[in-house]
Short mmCIF file of C-alpha atoms in Angstrom, two decimals:
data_model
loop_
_atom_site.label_atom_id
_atom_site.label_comp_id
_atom_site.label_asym_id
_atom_site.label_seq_id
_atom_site.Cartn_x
_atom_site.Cartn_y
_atom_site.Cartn_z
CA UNK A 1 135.44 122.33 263.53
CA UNK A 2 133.99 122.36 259.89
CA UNK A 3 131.93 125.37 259.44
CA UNK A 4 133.95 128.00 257.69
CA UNK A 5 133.03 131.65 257.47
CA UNK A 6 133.64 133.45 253.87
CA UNK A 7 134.60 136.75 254.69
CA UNK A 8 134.72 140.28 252.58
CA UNK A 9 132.17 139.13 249.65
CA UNK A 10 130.66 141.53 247.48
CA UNK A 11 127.25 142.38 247.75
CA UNK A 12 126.92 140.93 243.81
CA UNK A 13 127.77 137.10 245.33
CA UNK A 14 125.00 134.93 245.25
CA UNK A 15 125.19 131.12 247.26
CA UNK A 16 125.30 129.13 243.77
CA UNK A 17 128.83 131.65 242.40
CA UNK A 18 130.06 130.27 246.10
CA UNK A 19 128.89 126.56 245.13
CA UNK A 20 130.48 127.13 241.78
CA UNK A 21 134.22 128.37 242.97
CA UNK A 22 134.14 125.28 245.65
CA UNK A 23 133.26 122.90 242.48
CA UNK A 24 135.39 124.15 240.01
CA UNK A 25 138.68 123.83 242.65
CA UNK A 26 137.22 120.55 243.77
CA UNK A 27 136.76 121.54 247.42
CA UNK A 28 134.05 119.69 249.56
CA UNK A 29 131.15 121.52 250.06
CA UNK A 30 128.14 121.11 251.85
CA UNK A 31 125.41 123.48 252.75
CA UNK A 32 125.94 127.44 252.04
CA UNK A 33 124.69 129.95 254.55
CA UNK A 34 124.58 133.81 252.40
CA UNK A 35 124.83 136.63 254.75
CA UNK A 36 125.43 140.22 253.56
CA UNK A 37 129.46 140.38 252.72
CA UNK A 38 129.71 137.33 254.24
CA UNK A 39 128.64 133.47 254.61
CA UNK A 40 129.21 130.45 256.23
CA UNK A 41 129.72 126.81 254.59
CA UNK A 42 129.69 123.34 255.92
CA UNK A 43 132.76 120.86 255.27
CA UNK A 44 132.33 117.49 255.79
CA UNK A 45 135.54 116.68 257.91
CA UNK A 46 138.83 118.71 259.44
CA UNK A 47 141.05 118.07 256.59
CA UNK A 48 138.56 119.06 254.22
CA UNK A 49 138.68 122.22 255.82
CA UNK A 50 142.18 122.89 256.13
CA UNK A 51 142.37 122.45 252.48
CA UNK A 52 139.60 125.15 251.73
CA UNK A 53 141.03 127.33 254.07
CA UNK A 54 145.11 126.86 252.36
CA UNK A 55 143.58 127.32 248.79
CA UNK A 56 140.76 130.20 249.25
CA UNK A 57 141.74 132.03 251.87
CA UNK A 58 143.60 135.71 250.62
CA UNK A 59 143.99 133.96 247.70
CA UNK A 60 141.07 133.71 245.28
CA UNK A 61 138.85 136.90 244.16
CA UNK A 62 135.52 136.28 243.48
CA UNK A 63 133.49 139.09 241.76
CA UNK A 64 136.56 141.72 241.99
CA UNK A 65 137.34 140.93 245.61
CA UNK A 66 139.62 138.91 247.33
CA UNK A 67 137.92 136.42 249.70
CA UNK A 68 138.91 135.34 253.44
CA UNK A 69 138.21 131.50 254.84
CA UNK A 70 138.74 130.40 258.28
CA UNK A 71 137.06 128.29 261.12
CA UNK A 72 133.73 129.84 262.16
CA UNK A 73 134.34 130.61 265.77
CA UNK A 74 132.16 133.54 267.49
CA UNK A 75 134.33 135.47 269.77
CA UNK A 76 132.50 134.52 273.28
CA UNK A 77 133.96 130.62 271.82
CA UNK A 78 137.00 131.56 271.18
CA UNK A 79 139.20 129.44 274.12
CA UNK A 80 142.68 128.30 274.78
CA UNK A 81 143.02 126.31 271.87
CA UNK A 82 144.04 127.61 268.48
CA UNK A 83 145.06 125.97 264.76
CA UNK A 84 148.70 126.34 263.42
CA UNK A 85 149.16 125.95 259.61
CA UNK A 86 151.44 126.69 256.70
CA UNK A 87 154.25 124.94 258.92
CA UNK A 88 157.56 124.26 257.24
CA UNK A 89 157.89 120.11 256.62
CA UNK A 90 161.14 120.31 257.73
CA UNK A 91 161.38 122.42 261.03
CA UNK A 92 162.37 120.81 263.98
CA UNK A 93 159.88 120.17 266.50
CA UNK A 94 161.75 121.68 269.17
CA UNK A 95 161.93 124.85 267.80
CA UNK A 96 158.25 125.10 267.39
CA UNK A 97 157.61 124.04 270.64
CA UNK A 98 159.78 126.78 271.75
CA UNK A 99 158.31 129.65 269.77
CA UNK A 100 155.22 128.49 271.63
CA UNK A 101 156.58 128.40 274.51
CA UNK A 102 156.86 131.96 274.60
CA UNK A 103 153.67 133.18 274.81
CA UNK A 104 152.72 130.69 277.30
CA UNK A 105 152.18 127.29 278.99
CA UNK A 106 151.62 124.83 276.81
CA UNK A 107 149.08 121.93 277.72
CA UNK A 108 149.36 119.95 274.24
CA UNK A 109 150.01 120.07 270.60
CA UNK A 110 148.76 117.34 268.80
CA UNK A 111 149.96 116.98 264.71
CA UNK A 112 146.81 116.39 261.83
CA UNK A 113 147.15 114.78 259.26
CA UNK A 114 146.19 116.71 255.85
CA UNK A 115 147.23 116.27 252.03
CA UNK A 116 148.94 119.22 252.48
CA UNK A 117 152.93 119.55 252.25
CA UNK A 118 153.52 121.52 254.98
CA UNK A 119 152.74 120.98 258.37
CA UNK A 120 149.41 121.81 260.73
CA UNK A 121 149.17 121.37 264.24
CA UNK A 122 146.84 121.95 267.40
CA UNK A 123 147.67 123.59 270.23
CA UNK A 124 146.29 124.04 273.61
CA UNK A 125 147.39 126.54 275.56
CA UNK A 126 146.80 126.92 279.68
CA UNK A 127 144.63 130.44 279.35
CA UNK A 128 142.53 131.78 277.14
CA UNK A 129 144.51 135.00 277.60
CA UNK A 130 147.98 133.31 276.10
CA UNK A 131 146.00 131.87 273.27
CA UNK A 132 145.06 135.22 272.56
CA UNK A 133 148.46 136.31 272.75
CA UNK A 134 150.40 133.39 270.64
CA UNK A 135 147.57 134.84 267.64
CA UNK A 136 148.34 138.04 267.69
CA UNK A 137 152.46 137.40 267.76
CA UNK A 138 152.99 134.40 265.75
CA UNK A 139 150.09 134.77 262.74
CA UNK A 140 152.19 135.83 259.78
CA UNK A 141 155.36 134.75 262.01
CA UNK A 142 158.34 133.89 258.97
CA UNK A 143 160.23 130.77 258.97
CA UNK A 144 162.34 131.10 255.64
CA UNK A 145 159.84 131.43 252.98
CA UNK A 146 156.91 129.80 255.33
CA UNK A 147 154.51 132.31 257.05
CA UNK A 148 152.83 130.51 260.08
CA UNK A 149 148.87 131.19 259.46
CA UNK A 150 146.64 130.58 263.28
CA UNK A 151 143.00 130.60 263.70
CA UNK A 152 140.77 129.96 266.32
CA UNK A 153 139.45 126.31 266.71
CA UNK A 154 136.23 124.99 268.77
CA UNK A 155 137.15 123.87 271.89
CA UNK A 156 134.82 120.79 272.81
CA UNK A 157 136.07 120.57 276.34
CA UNK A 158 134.82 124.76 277.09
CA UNK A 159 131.20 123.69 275.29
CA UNK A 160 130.85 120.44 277.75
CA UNK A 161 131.66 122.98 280.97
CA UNK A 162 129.14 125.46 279.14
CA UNK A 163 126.22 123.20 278.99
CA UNK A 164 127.19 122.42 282.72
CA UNK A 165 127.01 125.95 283.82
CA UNK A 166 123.32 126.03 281.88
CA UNK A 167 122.58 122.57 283.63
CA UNK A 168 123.30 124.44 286.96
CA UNK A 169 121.35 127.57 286.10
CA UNK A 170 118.14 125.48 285.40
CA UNK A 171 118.89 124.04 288.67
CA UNK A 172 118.88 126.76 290.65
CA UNK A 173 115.69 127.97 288.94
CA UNK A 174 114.13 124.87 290.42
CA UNK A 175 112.51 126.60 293.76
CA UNK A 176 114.94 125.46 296.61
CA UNK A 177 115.77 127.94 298.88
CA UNK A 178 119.19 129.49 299.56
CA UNK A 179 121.44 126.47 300.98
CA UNK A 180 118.78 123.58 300.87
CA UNK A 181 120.22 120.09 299.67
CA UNK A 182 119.35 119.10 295.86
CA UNK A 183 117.09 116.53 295.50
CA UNK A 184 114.92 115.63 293.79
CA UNK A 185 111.69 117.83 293.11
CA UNK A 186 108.63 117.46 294.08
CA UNK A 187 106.23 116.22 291.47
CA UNK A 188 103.83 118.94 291.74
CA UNK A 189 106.94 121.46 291.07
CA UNK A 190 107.69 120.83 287.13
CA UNK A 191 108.82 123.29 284.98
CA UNK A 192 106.01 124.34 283.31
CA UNK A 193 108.21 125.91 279.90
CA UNK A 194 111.07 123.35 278.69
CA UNK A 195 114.36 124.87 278.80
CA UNK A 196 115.92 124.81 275.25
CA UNK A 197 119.43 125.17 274.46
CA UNK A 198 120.50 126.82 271.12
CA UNK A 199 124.36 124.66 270.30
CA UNK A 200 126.42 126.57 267.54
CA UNK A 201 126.28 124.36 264.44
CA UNK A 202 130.34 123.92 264.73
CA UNK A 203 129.88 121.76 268.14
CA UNK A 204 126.65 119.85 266.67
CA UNK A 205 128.70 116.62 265.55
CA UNK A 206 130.83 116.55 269.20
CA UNK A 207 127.32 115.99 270.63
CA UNK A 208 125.97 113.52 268.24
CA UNK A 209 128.72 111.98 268.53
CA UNK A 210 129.98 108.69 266.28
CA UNK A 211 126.73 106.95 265.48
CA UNK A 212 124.67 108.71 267.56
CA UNK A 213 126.15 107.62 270.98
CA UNK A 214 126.67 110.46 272.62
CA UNK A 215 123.28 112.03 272.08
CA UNK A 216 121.79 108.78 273.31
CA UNK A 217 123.50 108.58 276.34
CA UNK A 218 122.28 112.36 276.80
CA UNK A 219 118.77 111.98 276.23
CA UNK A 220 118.52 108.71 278.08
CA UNK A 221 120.42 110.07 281.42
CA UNK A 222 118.36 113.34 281.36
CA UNK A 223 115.24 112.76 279.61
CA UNK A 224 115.77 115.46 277.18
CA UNK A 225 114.76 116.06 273.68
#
């Protein structure tokens, strides 16, 4: 969930007037991806992000124009969960949970923790489709002076299924015929290309994993690379 995407930059911004706008608002920044009117930067944990997002974002100009932040999620990524910010610190939960409630069921909303004063949850919502929905009503939504601000956030859970479904795919490439049990191949039969999978960079720490254990257990239960 930390890699931003810089939106509406003038053609005149160069990576190093990006570097120098994080360091001169002391905002954590790691490496800078330059695109044309746009780019993509690496922060080095969630609340680091937040905070970029809450200071830059429709807020700052840089070379004449005013610059957008949020979470860098492609559209065929974009799942059931979303981000909730700008929250007042002293709404009642309830009444969040019922302005939620109106666009849909909803599986969870878990609180983090930031530096900020107001409040910023997670939510998880049963269908992509009423994710979509709570966006499109509730970013902007007013509570007193507070307007609720709601991104898109990486789903973990929809990339595991998604590297399933490819797992599948390469299976069924594997030359059994229509309703023969799996099993395993015979050693003549090996796939002659290796099958590569290309992981957005946002999802490349939920595979490492804390110390490396989850990519171990990975490549030592499939033999990858």
């Amino acid at each position: 969930m930390n890699k931003l995407y810089i939106g509406n930059l003038s053609s005149t911004v160069r990576a190093a007037d990006i570097q120098q706008l994080f360091g001169e608002r002391k905002l954590s920044i790691g490496q800078v991806l330059l695109k044309s009117g746009y780019a993509f930067v690496d922060c080095p944990d969630d609340n680091a992000a937040i905070k970029v997002i809450e200071t830059l974002s429709g807020k700052v100009e840089l070379h004449g124009k005013v610059i957008e932040v949020d979470y860098s999620v492609p559209k065929k990524h974009r799942s059931r969960k979303i981000q909730i910010r700008n929250i007042p610190p002293h709404l009642q939960w309830e009444v969040l949970d019922g302005l939620l409630a109106q666009h849909g069921i909803v599986e969870n909303v878990e609180q983090v923790n930031t530096d900020s004063e107001t409040a910023v949850v997670n939510v998880t919502y049963e269908t992509k489709e009423n994710a979509k929905t709570a966006i499109e009503k509730l970013n902007g939504h007013q509570f007193e002076s507070y307007a609720l601000r709601i991104s898109y956030i990486p789903d973990e859970e929809a990339l595991q299924l998604r590297c399933s479904d490819l797992g599948e795919e390469r299976g069924g490439r594997s030359g059994r015929e229509p309703g023969q049990s799996a099993g395993p191949a015979p050693s003549h039969k090996q796939l002659d290309v290796p099958l590569r999978i290309l992981v957005p960079t946002q999802f490349v720490g939920a595979i490492i994993g804390k110390e490396g254990l989850t990519i171990k257990n990975v490549t030592q239960q499939t033999q990858s690379k």
